[in-house]
Amino acid sequence: MTLSDDRVMKFLKRNFECGWNNIKGKTGYAGSSNTHLPTYKAQTVTNCAGHHNVQMFFMTSNGRVLHCLPGFWNPDHFLHEAELAVKLAKIYYKRGVSPVKRNELYLNLHLEHALEHDDSLRHSSRHQGFDALNLKKRKETDFKREEGFVTGTLKTPDQVMHERMAALAFVPYERFDVAAYIDMGRKLYKYDYGVPGKDKHASGGPQKKGKT
């Protein structure tokens, strides 16, 4: 429901030229779940949910990636991230800044932005259950905390998103490794919310099993 918010659309139209591309069946990283028809009721999900299915890129006019939001985003939190993309664009186009300094500013802004995320954004960016189980089973992943007083817990997707972006300073879109960037859990899953006859899980009952 992100792009149905008037504030989001006004901000995008004011600051960006917008376009879209259907990745279904065209990429190796697009996710797979059961089909959702327009008649199915919408359900509230967390930020980054559906990370394999939807990616929202913010880029310069010459195709340098400023930011990428994987999956669904709450409109308020989307605007918070979109404002960061505008700040990053200003750095890219600012005259008299060396490439090294420009990249350093890019890295710092992404990491500082992650630290500034408030409790509301972090709570709305928690993992979906099947993604958390998938990440916990992995021997190596940048989602696992190895230092500090909360070792053993998983970082939230919004934090890892900025950590990964920080290492990709103004990279051209054609060199952006989407598959690696959106690796935040399972690629294949069954999601029955709102599907007629299959939404027992949505009402608290057992989820109907099936092939992914």
mmCIF file of C-alpha atoms in Angstrom:
data_model
loop_
_atom_site.group_PDB
_atom_site.id
_atom_site.type_symbol
_atom_site.label_atom_id
_atom_site.label_comp_id
_atom_site.label_asym_id
_atom_site.label_seq_id
_atom_site.Cartn_x
_atom_site.Cartn_y
_atom_site.Cartn_z
ATOM 1 C CA MET A 1 0.000 0.000 0.000
ATOM 2 C CA THR A 2 3.056 2.285 -0.134
ATOM 3 C CA LEU A 3 2.421 3.914 -3.491
ATOM 4 C CA SER A 4 -1.269 4.518 -2.762
ATOM 5 C CA ASP A 5 -0.278 7.128 -0.171
ATOM 6 C CA ASP A 6 -0.667 10.679 -1.552
ATOM 7 C CA ARG A 7 2.327 11.974 0.429
ATOM 8 C CA VAL A 8 4.578 9.322 -1.073
ATOM 9 C CA MET A 9 3.473 10.040 -4.635
ATOM 10 C CA LYS A 10 3.831 13.805 -4.229
ATOM 11 C CA PHE A 11 7.351 13.374 -2.848
ATOM 12 C CA LEU A 12 8.374 11.029 -5.672
ATOM 13 C CA LYS A 13 6.930 13.260 -8.395
ATOM 14 C CA ARG A 14 8.669 16.288 -6.896
ATOM 15 C CA ASN A 15 12.105 14.671 -6.609
ATOM 16 C CA PHE A 16 12.346 11.804 -9.116
ATOM 17 C CA GLU A 17 11.409 10.584 -12.585
ATOM 18 C CA CYS A 18 9.503 7.380 -11.829
ATOM 19 C CA GLY A 19 9.331 4.120 -13.755
ATOM 20 C CA TRP A 20 8.850 0.411 -13.164
ATOM 21 C CA ASN A 21 9.903 -2.966 -14.541
ATOM 22 C CA ASN A 22 8.192 -6.343 -14.151
ATOM 23 C CA ILE A 23 10.869 -8.843 -13.006
ATOM 24 C CA LYS A 24 8.594 -11.902 -12.853
ATOM 25 C CA GLY A 25 10.147 -14.683 -14.908
ATOM 26 C CA LYS A 26 12.944 -12.393 -16.087
ATOM 27 C CA THR A 27 15.460 -12.679 -13.242
ATOM 28 C CA GLY A 28 16.972 -15.411 -11.115
ATOM 29 C CA TYR A 29 16.262 -13.549 -7.894
ATOM 30 C CA ALA A 30 12.492 -12.911 -8.146
ATOM 31 C CA GLY A 31 10.622 -14.747 -5.394
ATOM 32 C CA SER A 32 7.736 -17.151 -5.722
ATOM 33 C CA SER A 33 4.530 -17.445 -3.712
ATOM 34 C CA ASN A 34 0.881 -18.138 -4.398
ATOM 35 C CA THR A 35 -0.949 -15.701 -6.654
ATOM 36 C CA HIS A 36 -2.739 -12.706 -5.131
ATOM 37 C CA LEU A 37 -5.714 -11.330 -7.056
ATOM 38 C CA PRO A 38 -6.983 -7.730 -6.723
ATOM 39 C CA THR A 39 -10.085 -9.098 -4.984
ATOM 40 C CA TYR A 40 -8.043 -10.582 -2.106
ATOM 41 C CA LYS A 41 -7.977 -8.413 0.989
ATOM 42 C CA ALA A 42 -4.710 -6.639 1.819
ATOM 43 C CA GLN A 43 -2.838 -7.579 4.999
ATOM 44 C CA THR A 44 -0.417 -5.529 7.059
ATOM 45 C CA VAL A 45 3.143 -6.792 6.703
ATOM 46 C CA THR A 46 6.536 -5.591 7.894
ATOM 47 C CA ASN A 47 9.085 -3.425 6.101
ATOM 48 C CA CYS A 48 11.215 -5.496 3.697
ATOM 49 C CA ALA A 49 8.612 -8.288 3.537
ATOM 50 C CA GLY A 50 8.524 -9.609 -0.016
ATOM 51 C CA HIS A 51 12.145 -8.592 -0.556
ATOM 52 C CA HIS A 52 12.570 -11.009 -3.480
ATOM 53 C CA ASN A 53 9.453 -9.789 -5.258
ATOM 54 C CA VAL A 54 9.738 -5.993 -5.085
ATOM 55 C CA GLN A 55 12.746 -3.667 -5.045
ATOM 56 C CA MET A 56 12.436 0.118 -5.168
ATOM 57 C CA PHE A 57 15.585 1.754 -6.516
ATOM 58 C CA PHE A 58 16.553 5.411 -6.138
ATOM 59 C CA MET A 59 19.118 6.407 -8.753
ATOM 60 C CA THR A 60 20.885 9.383 -10.269
ATOM 61 C CA SER A 61 20.045 10.453 -13.817
ATOM 62 C CA ASN A 62 23.025 8.446 -15.102
ATOM 63 C CA GLY A 63 22.016 5.242 -13.325
ATOM 64 C CA ARG A 64 24.089 5.337 -10.133
ATOM 65 C CA VAL A 65 22.297 3.641 -7.244
ATOM 66 C CA LEU A 66 21.646 5.897 -4.251
ATOM 67 C CA HIS A 67 19.419 3.547 -2.269
ATOM 68 C CA CYS A 68 17.281 0.451 -2.680
ATOM 69 C CA LEU A 69 14.281 -0.500 -0.546
ATOM 70 C CA PRO A 70 13.509 -4.227 -0.743
ATOM 71 C CA GLY A 71 9.910 -5.386 -0.352
ATOM 72 C CA PHE A 72 6.987 -3.514 1.198
ATOM 73 C CA TRP A 73 7.488 -0.293 3.179
ATOM 74 C CA ASN A 74 5.219 1.585 5.543
ATOM 75 C CA PRO A 75 4.528 4.988 3.879
ATOM 76 C CA ASP A 76 5.999 7.001 6.784
ATOM 77 C CA HIS A 77 9.134 4.883 6.827
ATOM 78 C CA PHE A 78 9.354 4.948 3.028
ATOM 79 C CA LEU A 79 9.447 8.754 3.114
ATOM 80 C CA HIS A 80 12.163 8.631 5.769
ATOM 81 C CA GLU A 81 14.313 6.528 3.422
ATOM 82 C CA ALA A 82 13.403 8.521 0.307
ATOM 83 C CA GLU A 83 14.587 11.701 2.014
ATOM 84 C CA LEU A 84 17.939 9.993 2.556
ATOM 85 C CA ALA A 85 18.120 9.245 -1.178
ATOM 86 C CA VAL A 86 17.646 12.955 -1.928
ATOM 87 C CA LYS A 87 20.500 13.832 0.458
ATOM 88 C CA LEU A 88 22.734 11.257 -1.237
ATOM 89 C CA ALA A 89 21.889 12.682 -4.665
ATOM 90 C CA LYS A 90 22.954 16.146 -3.510
ATOM 91 C CA ILE A 91 26.312 14.693 -2.453
ATOM 92 C CA TYR A 92 26.753 13.013 -5.830
ATOM 93 C CA TYR A 93 26.071 16.195 -7.801
ATOM 94 C CA LYS A 94 27.943 18.577 -5.504
ATOM 95 C CA ARG A 95 30.873 20.200 -7.284
ATOM 96 C CA GLY A 96 34.365 20.246 -5.865
ATOM 97 C CA VAL A 97 34.028 16.969 -3.929
ATOM 98 C CA SER A 98 36.594 14.288 -4.741
ATOM 99 C CA PRO A 99 35.379 10.750 -5.546
ATOM 100 C CA VAL A 100 37.024 9.443 -2.365
ATOM 101 C CA LYS A 101 35.359 12.066 -0.166
ATOM 102 C CA ARG A 102 32.044 11.582 -1.944
ATOM 103 C CA ASN A 103 32.106 7.834 -1.294
ATOM 104 C CA GLU A 104 33.061 8.413 2.337
ATOM 105 C CA LEU A 105 30.075 10.732 2.818
ATOM 106 C CA TYR A 106 27.826 8.136 1.176
ATOM 107 C CA LEU A 107 29.018 5.398 3.533
ATOM 108 C CA ASN A 108 28.655 7.594 6.612
ATOM 109 C CA LEU A 109 25.142 8.721 5.714
ATOM 110 C CA HIS A 110 23.865 5.166 5.275
ATOM 111 C CA LEU A 111 25.358 3.916 8.543
ATOM 112 C CA GLU A 112 24.298 6.990 10.519
ATOM 113 C CA HIS A 113 20.800 6.726 9.093
ATOM 114 C CA ALA A 114 20.533 3.118 10.322
ATOM 115 C CA LEU A 115 21.486 4.231 13.841
ATOM 116 C CA GLU A 116 18.835 6.964 13.742
ATOM 117 C CA HIS A 117 15.964 4.563 13.016
ATOM 118 C CA ASP A 118 13.417 4.970 15.806
ATOM 119 C CA ASP A 119 11.617 2.194 17.680
ATOM 120 C CA SER A 120 8.603 2.419 15.382
ATOM 121 C CA LEU A 121 10.674 1.799 12.266
ATOM 122 C CA ARG A 122 12.687 -1.011 13.851
ATOM 123 C CA HIS A 123 9.545 -2.721 15.172
ATOM 124 C CA SER A 124 7.938 -2.441 11.735
ATOM 125 C CA SER A 125 11.071 -3.956 10.161
ATOM 126 C CA ARG A 126 11.195 -7.170 12.172
ATOM 127 C CA HIS A 127 11.646 -10.453 10.311
ATOM 128 C CA GLN A 128 8.763 -12.567 9.107
ATOM 129 C CA GLY A 129 8.838 -15.922 10.892
ATOM 130 C CA PHE A 130 9.921 -18.052 7.948
ATOM 131 C CA ASP A 131 12.713 -15.611 7.058
ATOM 132 C CA ALA A 132 14.026 -15.570 10.636
ATOM 133 C CA LEU A 133 14.111 -19.391 10.753
ATOM 134 C CA ASN A 134 15.953 -19.494 7.454
ATOM 135 C CA LEU A 135 18.596 -16.989 8.585
ATOM 136 C CA LYS A 136 19.136 -18.673 11.970
ATOM 137 C CA LYS A 137 19.919 -21.977 10.233
ATOM 138 C CA ARG A 138 22.705 -20.440 8.170
ATOM 139 C CA LYS A 139 26.274 -20.898 9.355
ATOM 140 C CA GLU A 140 27.325 -17.534 7.973
ATOM 141 C CA THR A 141 25.181 -14.449 7.438
ATOM 142 C CA ASP A 142 25.612 -10.730 8.088
ATOM 143 C CA PHE A 143 22.303 -10.830 9.958
ATOM 144 C CA LYS A 144 23.886 -12.620 12.927
ATOM 145 C CA ARG A 145 25.440 -10.487 15.650
ATOM 146 C CA GLU A 146 28.924 -11.654 16.599
ATOM 147 C CA GLU A 147 29.855 -8.894 19.025
ATOM 148 C CA GLY A 148 28.242 -6.900 21.832
ATOM 149 C CA PHE A 149 25.741 -7.778 24.538
ATOM 150 C CA VAL A 150 23.051 -9.097 22.162
ATOM 151 C CA THR A 151 25.063 -11.804 20.396
ATOM 152 C CA GLY A 152 23.036 -14.631 18.942
ATOM 153 C CA THR A 153 20.114 -12.425 17.927
ATOM 154 C CA LEU A 154 19.402 -11.347 14.368
ATOM 155 C CA LYS A 155 19.852 -7.803 13.150
ATOM 156 C CA THR A 156 16.703 -6.305 11.699
ATOM 157 C CA PRO A 157 16.408 -6.076 7.888
ATOM 158 C CA ASP A 158 16.463 -2.266 7.929
ATOM 159 C CA GLN A 159 19.872 -2.279 9.637
ATOM 160 C CA VAL A 160 21.432 -4.844 7.301
ATOM 161 C CA MET A 161 19.948 -2.999 4.325
ATOM 162 C CA HIS A 162 21.957 0.130 5.201
ATOM 163 C CA GLU A 163 25.092 -1.860 6.034
ATOM 164 C CA ARG A 164 24.971 -3.488 2.606
ATOM 165 C CA MET A 165 24.234 -0.206 0.830
ATOM 166 C CA ALA A 166 27.158 1.471 2.610
ATOM 167 C CA ALA A 167 29.536 -0.856 0.767
ATOM 168 C CA LEU A 168 28.037 0.044 -2.639
ATOM 169 C CA ALA A 169 28.811 3.730 -2.976
ATOM 170 C CA PHE A 170 27.167 5.096 -6.122
ATOM 171 C CA VAL A 171 27.590 1.794 -7.957
ATOM 172 C CA PRO A 172 26.135 1.733 -11.523
ATOM 173 C CA TYR A 173 22.812 -0.110 -11.654
ATOM 174 C CA GLU A 174 24.137 -2.675 -14.138
ATOM 175 C CA ARG A 175 26.805 -3.680 -11.604
ATOM 176 C CA PHE A 176 24.438 -3.787 -8.622
ATOM 177 C CA ASP A 177 24.155 -7.396 -7.388
ATOM 178 C CA VAL A 178 20.436 -7.472 -6.644
ATOM 179 C CA ALA A 179 20.387 -11.169 -5.696
ATOM 180 C CA ALA A 180 23.026 -10.680 -2.984
ATOM 181 C CA TYR A 181 21.490 -7.444 -1.714
ATOM 182 C CA ILE A 182 17.979 -8.837 -1.226
ATOM 183 C CA ASP A 183 19.102 -12.128 0.345
ATOM 184 C CA MET A 184 17.150 -11.642 3.560
ATOM 185 C CA GLY A 185 15.519 -15.031 4.032
ATOM 186 C CA ARG A 186 13.537 -17.515 1.989
ATOM 187 C CA LYS A 187 12.949 -17.048 -1.706
ATOM 188 C CA LEU A 188 10.086 -19.547 -2.015
ATOM 189 C CA TYR A 189 7.176 -19.586 0.401
ATOM 190 C CA LYS A 190 3.418 -20.044 0.629
ATOM 191 C CA TYR A 191 1.436 -17.070 1.902
ATOM 192 C CA ASP A 192 -2.293 -17.633 2.344
ATOM 193 C CA TYR A 193 -3.439 -14.355 3.920
ATOM 194 C CA GLY A 194 -6.584 -13.155 2.212
ATOM 195 C CA VAL A 195 -6.871 -16.099 -0.184
ATOM 196 C CA PRO A 196 -10.464 -17.428 -0.224
ATOM 197 C CA GLY A 197 -10.624 -20.818 1.475
ATOM 198 C CA LYS A 198 -6.974 -20.702 2.520
ATOM 199 C CA ASP A 199 -6.812 -17.891 5.076
ATOM 200 C CA LYS A 200 -7.153 -19.928 8.287
ATOM 201 C CA HIS A 201 -3.665 -18.764 9.273
ATOM 202 C CA ALA A 202 -4.843 -15.145 9.110
ATOM 203 C CA SER A 203 -7.531 -15.817 11.701
ATOM 204 C CA GLY A 204 -5.202 -17.654 14.062
ATOM 205 C CA GLY A 205 -5.829 -21.214 12.887
ATOM 206 C CA PRO A 206 -3.281 -23.621 11.419
ATOM 207 C CA GLN A 207 -1.801 -22.659 8.078
ATOM 208 C CA LYS A 208 -2.721 -24.929 5.201
ATOM 209 C CA LYS A 209 0.354 -26.757 3.976
ATOM 210 C CA GLY A 210 1.331 -27.100 0.362
ATOM 211 C CA LYS A 211 4.215 -27.019 -2.054
ATOM 212 C CA THR A 212 6.270 -23.852 -2.228
#
